[in-house]
Amino acid sequence: MKNEISTNVPEENKKTDEPVKATTDPEVKVTAPLEKKQKNNKARTRRPLLLLAFCLSAIVKTYAQDPALPPTNLGLANVYDGVAGKPGFIYQGYAQYFQAHQLNDGFGRNTHSDLKVNSLLQMNQLIYLSPVRLMGGNIGFTVIVPFVQISASNLSSQAPTVNPGVLADIVQGTAVQWSDKKLFGKPFSHRVEFDINVPVGSYDNRYNINPSPHLWAYGIYHAFTLMLSDQISVSSRNQFNYNSHFIGQKSKAGTYYNGNYSIDYSILKSLKIEAAAYYLTQFNQDSYDGNSHYYHDKYGVDNTKERVFGYGPGLAYFARNGVLLEAKVFFETAAKNRFEGTRPTLRLAIPLSK
């Protein structure tokens, strides 16, 4: 199978409504122009679509012109994810680097492509947990502003062009936080949040890769932390996502699930070791103009769904002033229709209100 990205959009494609190929990594979108179906069906070129997202999940579609999933949270927060502290303002900063090792097809096989797209994410999150109560919990609000730098290379052909802009899409969330509850007699804190991805990031269709995926996306998640003992806690975040059409196009990525998981153990009063993981799986096929069979019928793509699993060790340090520093490294496996690589991650949480 041939994998390539074209860096110049032919004039005849600029005004068509055909789907545009894109890629998403931790914060970016790669958009490759369409390629007309060749009359000789024996020679069919399939281009990867790369959408690098604010959650730094480099993904590339290895078949035809089907769209890639937009950004999502892959391992950004694990330890104590369900805990929010007292009402007031909280700042969280994230740094995540994604290094692509291989590009997998829809069957999870290494395509041995020379294409590599790496990214460095720096994300800023401001959280306000209000004293206003709803359903026994506190109403909260958050705004996330991500910045990402992307690099692309291809030893066998021309590398895709990258937008020099670094601003990715802003995310706004509204939540209800329940703190200091009990589950099975154990301390339990949890949160439900609805997020909206607002497409205001850097985007220019002259580039193959853009910091913004150029679409509206919506997610709802439940995060919790269960204290099993004074030394052991378990945390998880489970999120379901829905995507709009790519702006100005009829192509649409499928709905999907992503989750973060961790179990930690206190080796010192202020220091925890953790085993962390994340998982992403797409539920339904990508579609074009409402037709979920489009990519199969036109390009012979049997499966456009994405999947990846990441796992790795981590450390979490809790300072006396309430500051949390979490450091992890994830190793990806079982990827389908996307890049597989490593993902070192840092998280810093600072309470701004006393």
mmCIF file of N, CA and C in Angstrom, residues 1-5 21 35 38 41 43-49 60-66 103 105-107 109 113 295-296 299-302:
data_model
loop_
_atom_site.group_PDB
_atom_site.id
_atom_site.type_symbol
_atom_site.label_atom_id
_atom_site.label_comp_id
_atom_site.label_asym_id
_atom_site.label_seq_id
_atom_site.Cartn_x
_atom_site.Cartn_y
_atom_site.Cartn_z
ATOM 1 N N MET A 1 0.837 -1.195 0.000
ATOM 2 C CA MET A 1 0.000 0.000 0.000
ATOM 3 C C MET A 1 0.868 1.240 0.000
ATOM 4 N N LYS A 2 0.505 2.191 -0.802
ATOM 5 C CA LYS A 2 1.279 3.412 -0.922
ATOM 6 C C LYS A 2 0.689 4.472 -0.011
ATOM 7 N N ASN A 3 1.529 5.140 0.781
ATOM 8 C CA ASN A 3 1.075 6.194 1.684
ATOM 9 C C ASN A 3 1.786 7.472 1.332
ATOM 10 N N GLU A 4 1.024 8.508 0.991
ATOM 11 C CA GLU A 4 1.665 9.764 0.660
ATOM 12 C C GLU A 4 0.721 10.922 0.912
ATOM 13 N N ILE A 5 1.303 12.105 1.091
ATOM 14 C CA ILE A 5 0.510 13.318 1.278
ATOM 15 C C ILE A 5 0.931 14.322 0.241
ATOM 16 N N LYS A 21 -8.675 15.509 3.150
ATOM 17 C CA LYS A 21 -7.963 14.618 4.049
ATOM 18 C C LYS A 21 -7.275 15.411 5.147
ATOM 19 N N GLU A 35 -7.526 13.356 -4.100
ATOM 20 C CA GLU A 35 -6.902 12.785 -5.281
ATOM 21 C C GLU A 35 -8.005 12.102 -6.072
ATOM 22 N N GLN A 38 -8.442 7.036 -9.854
ATOM 23 C CA GLN A 38 -7.861 6.699 -11.135
ATOM 24 C C GLN A 38 -8.773 5.746 -11.895
ATOM 25 N N ASN A 41 -8.348 0.852 -11.657
ATOM 26 C CA ASN A 41 -8.580 0.550 -10.257
ATOM 27 C C ASN A 41 -7.438 -0.246 -9.636
ATOM 28 N N ALA A 43 -4.431 0.676 -9.618
ATOM 29 C CA ALA A 43 -3.489 1.624 -9.016
ATOM 30 C C ALA A 43 -4.276 2.680 -8.281
ATOM 31 N N ARG A 44 -4.484 2.502 -7.006
ATOM 32 C CA ARG A 44 -5.248 3.442 -6.208
ATOM 33 C C ARG A 44 -4.348 4.015 -5.116
ATOM 34 N N THR A 45 -4.162 5.329 -5.113
ATOM 35 C CA THR A 45 -3.315 5.967 -4.111
ATOM 36 C C THR A 45 -4.147 6.306 -2.891
ATOM 37 N N ARG A 46 -3.659 5.930 -1.712
ATOM 38 C CA ARG A 46 -4.370 6.224 -0.470
ATOM 39 C C ARG A 46 -3.510 7.146 0.364
ATOM 40 N N ARG A 47 -4.025 8.292 0.697
ATOM 41 C CA ARG A 47 -3.233 9.279 1.424
ATOM 42 C C ARG A 47 -3.608 9.316 2.888
ATOM 43 N N PRO A 48 -2.621 9.500 3.747
ATOM 44 C CA PRO A 48 -2.931 9.655 5.154
ATOM 45 C C PRO A 48 -3.509 11.021 5.449
ATOM 46 N N LEU A 49 -4.401 11.131 6.424
ATOM 47 C CA LEU A 49 -4.965 12.399 6.816
ATOM 48 C C LEU A 49 -4.538 12.647 8.242
ATOM 49 N N VAL A 60 -3.288 9.506 11.934
ATOM 50 C CA VAL A 60 -3.254 9.634 10.488
ATOM 51 C C VAL A 60 -4.099 8.551 9.866
ATOM 52 N N LYS A 61 -5.015 8.942 9.026
ATOM 53 C CA LYS A 61 -5.797 7.953 8.299
ATOM 54 C C LYS A 61 -4.948 7.408 7.172
ATOM 55 N N THR A 62 -4.906 6.136 7.053
ATOM 56 C CA THR A 62 -4.044 5.515 6.049
ATOM 57 C C THR A 62 -4.805 5.117 4.798
ATOM 58 N N TYR A 63 -6.087 5.349 4.770
ATOM 59 C CA TYR A 63 -6.860 4.955 3.614
ATOM 60 C C TYR A 63 -7.591 6.152 3.020
ATOM 61 N N ALA A 64 -7.522 6.298 1.720
ATOM 62 C CA ALA A 64 -8.341 7.242 0.971
ATOM 63 C C ALA A 64 -8.416 8.612 1.603
ATOM 64 N N GLN A 65 -9.553 9.286 1.400
ATOM 65 C CA GLN A 65 -9.696 10.669 1.857
ATOM 66 C C GLN A 65 -10.619 10.788 3.056
ATOM 67 N N ASP A 66 -10.747 9.782 3.872
ATOM 68 C CA ASP A 66 -11.646 9.874 5.018
ATOM 69 C C ASP A 66 -11.047 10.773 6.097
ATOM 70 N N LEU A 103 3.127 4.234 11.445
ATOM 71 C CA LEU A 103 1.774 4.533 10.988
ATOM 72 C C LEU A 103 1.065 3.217 10.712
ATOM 73 N N ASP A 105 -2.361 0.796 9.694
ATOM 74 C CA ASP A 105 -3.548 0.828 8.850
ATOM 75 C C ASP A 105 -4.781 0.414 9.645
ATOM 76 N N GLY A 106 -5.907 0.215 8.945
ATOM 77 C CA GLY A 106 -7.156 -0.110 9.615
ATOM 78 C C GLY A 106 -7.203 -1.484 10.240
ATOM 79 N N PHE A 107 -6.195 -2.308 9.947
ATOM 80 C CA PHE A 107 -6.109 -3.633 10.556
ATOM 81 C C PHE A 107 -5.063 -3.672 11.672
ATOM 82 N N ARG A 109 -1.877 -2.932 11.257
ATOM 83 C CA ARG A 109 -0.570 -3.337 10.731
ATOM 84 C C ARG A 109 0.300 -2.128 10.414
ATOM 85 N N SER A 113 5.506 3.342 6.558
ATOM 86 C CA SER A 113 5.571 4.646 5.901
ATOM 87 C C SER A 113 6.735 5.458 6.464
ATOM 88 N N TYR A 295 -16.990 6.083 1.889
ATOM 89 C CA TYR A 295 -15.568 5.774 1.720
ATOM 90 C C TYR A 295 -15.359 4.323 1.298
ATOM 91 N N HIS A 296 -16.295 3.466 1.665
ATOM 92 C CA HIS A 296 -16.226 2.084 1.186
ATOM 93 C C HIS A 296 -16.618 2.000 -0.283
ATOM 94 N N TYR A 299 -13.929 4.470 -2.411
ATOM 95 C CA TYR A 299 -12.492 4.231 -2.317
ATOM 96 C C TYR A 299 -12.137 2.807 -1.881
ATOM 97 N N GLY A 300 -13.141 2.000 -1.576
ATOM 98 C CA GLY A 300 -12.863 0.638 -1.141
ATOM 99 C C GLY A 300 -12.304 0.550 0.260
ATOM 100 N N VAL A 301 -12.581 1.549 1.105
ATOM 101 C CA VAL A 301 -12.080 1.552 2.487
ATOM 102 C C VAL A 301 -13.063 0.782 3.363
ATOM 103 N N ASP A 302 -12.658 -0.371 3.835
ATOM 104 C CA ASP A 302 -13.558 -1.209 4.620
ATOM 105 C C ASP A 302 -13.773 -0.671 6.033
#
